[in-house]
PDB file of C-alpha atoms in Angstrom:
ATOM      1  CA  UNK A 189       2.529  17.225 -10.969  1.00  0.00           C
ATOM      2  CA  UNK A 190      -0.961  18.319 -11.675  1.00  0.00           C
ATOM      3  CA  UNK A 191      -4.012  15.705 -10.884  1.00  0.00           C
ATOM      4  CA  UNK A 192      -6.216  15.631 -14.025  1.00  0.00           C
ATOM      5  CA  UNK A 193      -9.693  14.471 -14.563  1.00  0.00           C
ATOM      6  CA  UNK A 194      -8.426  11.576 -15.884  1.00  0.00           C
ATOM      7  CA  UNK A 195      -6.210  10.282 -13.293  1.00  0.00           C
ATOM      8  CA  UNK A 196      -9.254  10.487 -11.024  1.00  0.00           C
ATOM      9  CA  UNK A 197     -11.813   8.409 -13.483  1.00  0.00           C
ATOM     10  CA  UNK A 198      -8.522   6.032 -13.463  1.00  0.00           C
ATOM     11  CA  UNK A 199      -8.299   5.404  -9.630  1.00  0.00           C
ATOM     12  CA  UNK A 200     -12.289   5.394  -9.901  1.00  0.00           C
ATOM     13  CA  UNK A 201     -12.374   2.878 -12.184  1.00  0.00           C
ATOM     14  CA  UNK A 202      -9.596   0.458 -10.824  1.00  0.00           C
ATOM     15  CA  UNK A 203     -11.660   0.489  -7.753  1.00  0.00           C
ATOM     16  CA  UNK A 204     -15.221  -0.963  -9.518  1.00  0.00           C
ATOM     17  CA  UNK A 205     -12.939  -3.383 -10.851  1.00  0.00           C
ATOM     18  CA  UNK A 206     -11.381  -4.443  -7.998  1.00  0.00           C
ATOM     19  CA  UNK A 207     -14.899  -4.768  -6.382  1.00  0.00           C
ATOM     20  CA  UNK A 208     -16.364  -7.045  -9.347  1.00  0.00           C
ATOM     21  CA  UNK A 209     -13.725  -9.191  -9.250  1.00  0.00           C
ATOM     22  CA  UNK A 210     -14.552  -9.943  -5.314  1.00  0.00           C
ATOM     23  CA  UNK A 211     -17.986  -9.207  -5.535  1.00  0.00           C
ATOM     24  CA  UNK A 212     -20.636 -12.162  -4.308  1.00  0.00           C
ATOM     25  CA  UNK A 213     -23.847 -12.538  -5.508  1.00  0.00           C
ATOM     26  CA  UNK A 214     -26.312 -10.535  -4.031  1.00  0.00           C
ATOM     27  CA  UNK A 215     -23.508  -8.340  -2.811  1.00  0.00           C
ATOM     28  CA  UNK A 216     -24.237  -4.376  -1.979  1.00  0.00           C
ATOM     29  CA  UNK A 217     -24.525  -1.618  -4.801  1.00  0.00           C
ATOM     30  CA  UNK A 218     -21.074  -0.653  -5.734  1.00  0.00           C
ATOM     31  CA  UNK A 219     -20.725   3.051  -4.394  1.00  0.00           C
ATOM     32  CA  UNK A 220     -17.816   4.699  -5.647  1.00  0.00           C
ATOM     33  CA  UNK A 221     -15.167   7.262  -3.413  1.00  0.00           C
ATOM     34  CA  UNK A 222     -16.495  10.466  -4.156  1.00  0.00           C
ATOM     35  CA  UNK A 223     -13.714  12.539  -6.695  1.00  0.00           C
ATOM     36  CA  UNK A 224     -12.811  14.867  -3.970  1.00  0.00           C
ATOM     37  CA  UNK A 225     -11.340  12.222  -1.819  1.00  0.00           C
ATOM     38  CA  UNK A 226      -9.542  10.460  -4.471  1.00  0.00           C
ATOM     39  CA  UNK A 227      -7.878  13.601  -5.376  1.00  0.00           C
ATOM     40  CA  UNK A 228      -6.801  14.204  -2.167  1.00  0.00           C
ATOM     41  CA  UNK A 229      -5.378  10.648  -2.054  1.00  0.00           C
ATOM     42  CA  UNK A 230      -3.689  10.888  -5.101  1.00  0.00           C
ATOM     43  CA  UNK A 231      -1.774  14.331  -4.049  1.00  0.00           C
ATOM     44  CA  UNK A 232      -0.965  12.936  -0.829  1.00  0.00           C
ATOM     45  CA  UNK A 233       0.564   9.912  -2.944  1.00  0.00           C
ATOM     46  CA  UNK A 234       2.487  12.186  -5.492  1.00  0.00           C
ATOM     47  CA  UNK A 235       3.503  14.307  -2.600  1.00  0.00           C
ATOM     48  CA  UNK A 236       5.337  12.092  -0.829  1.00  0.00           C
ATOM     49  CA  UNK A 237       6.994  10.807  -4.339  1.00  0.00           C
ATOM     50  CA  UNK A 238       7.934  14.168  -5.474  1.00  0.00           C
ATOM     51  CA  UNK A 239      10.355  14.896  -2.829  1.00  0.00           C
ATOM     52  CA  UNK A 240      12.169  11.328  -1.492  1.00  0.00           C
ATOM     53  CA  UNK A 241      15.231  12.246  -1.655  1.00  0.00           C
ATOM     54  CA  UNK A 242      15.004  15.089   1.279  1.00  0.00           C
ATOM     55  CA  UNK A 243      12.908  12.881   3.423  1.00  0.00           C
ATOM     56  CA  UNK A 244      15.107  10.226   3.236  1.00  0.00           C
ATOM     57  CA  UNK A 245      18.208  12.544   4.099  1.00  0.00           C
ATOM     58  CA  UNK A 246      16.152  14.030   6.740  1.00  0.00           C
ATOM     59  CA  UNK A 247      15.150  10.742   8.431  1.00  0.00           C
ATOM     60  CA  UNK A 248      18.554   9.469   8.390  1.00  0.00           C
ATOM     61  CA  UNK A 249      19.845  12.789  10.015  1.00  0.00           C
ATOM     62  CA  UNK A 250      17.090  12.230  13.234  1.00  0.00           C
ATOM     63  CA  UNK A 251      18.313   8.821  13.183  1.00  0.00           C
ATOM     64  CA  UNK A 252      21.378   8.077  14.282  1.00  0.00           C
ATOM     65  CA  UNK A 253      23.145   4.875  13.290  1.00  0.00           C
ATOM     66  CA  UNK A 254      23.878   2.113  15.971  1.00  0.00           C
ATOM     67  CA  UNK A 255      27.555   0.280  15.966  1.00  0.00           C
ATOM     68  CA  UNK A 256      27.211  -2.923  13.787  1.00  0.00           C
ATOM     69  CA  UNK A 257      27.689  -4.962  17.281  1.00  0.00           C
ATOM     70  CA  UNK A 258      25.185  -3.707  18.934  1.00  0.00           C
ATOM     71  CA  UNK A 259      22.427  -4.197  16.123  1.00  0.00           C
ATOM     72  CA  UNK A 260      20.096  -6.864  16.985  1.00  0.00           C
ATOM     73  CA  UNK A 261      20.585 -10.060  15.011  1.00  0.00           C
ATOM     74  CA  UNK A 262      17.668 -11.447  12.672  1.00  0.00           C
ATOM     75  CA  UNK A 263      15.291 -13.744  14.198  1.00  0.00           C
ATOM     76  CA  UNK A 264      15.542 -17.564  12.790  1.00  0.00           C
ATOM     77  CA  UNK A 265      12.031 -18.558  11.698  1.00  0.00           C
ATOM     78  CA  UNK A 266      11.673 -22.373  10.523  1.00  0.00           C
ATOM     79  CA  UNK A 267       8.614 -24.004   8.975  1.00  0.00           C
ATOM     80  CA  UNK A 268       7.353 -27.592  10.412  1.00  0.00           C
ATOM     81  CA  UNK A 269       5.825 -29.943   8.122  1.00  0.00           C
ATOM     82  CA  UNK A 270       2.370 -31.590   9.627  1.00  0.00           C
ATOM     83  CA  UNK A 271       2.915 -35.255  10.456  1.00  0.00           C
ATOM     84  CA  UNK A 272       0.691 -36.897   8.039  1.00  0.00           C
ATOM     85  CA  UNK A 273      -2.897 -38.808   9.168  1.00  0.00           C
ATOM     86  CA  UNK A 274      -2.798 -41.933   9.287  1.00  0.00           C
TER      87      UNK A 274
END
């Protein structure tokens, strides 16, 4: 997939909206990511969605699978309510 002009002024523009919507008053000048470096985001993004079937075949060839007994078992986590204040 080819990365247009538009996709760019997209990513561009979700950012100075994501900074508005946190910004403080009297917060710095919004300075956007220069188009260069959002392009090379978004073809490192799209790369590694074009293709995830092979690297998920590949990583599960380097991996090799354990016995089901000897797999670690999950980790209980419980939540305790604070006492109330009285």
């Amino acid at each position: 997939m080819r990365i247009t002009r538009a996709m760019i002024e997209a990513a561009q523009r979700a950012e100075f909206d994501m900074t508005q919507r946190g910004r403080k008053l009297g917060a710095e000048r919004f300075v956007p990511t220069p188009s260069e470096v959002v392009r090379a985001m978004l073809e490192a993004a799209l790369g590694a969605v074009a293709t995830p079937g092979s690297q998920m075949k590949a990583a599960r060839e380097a991996r090799p699978r354990e016995p089901l007994a000897k797999r670690s078992q999950p980790t209980i986590v419980t939540a305790r309510k604070p006492r109330p204040h009285r």
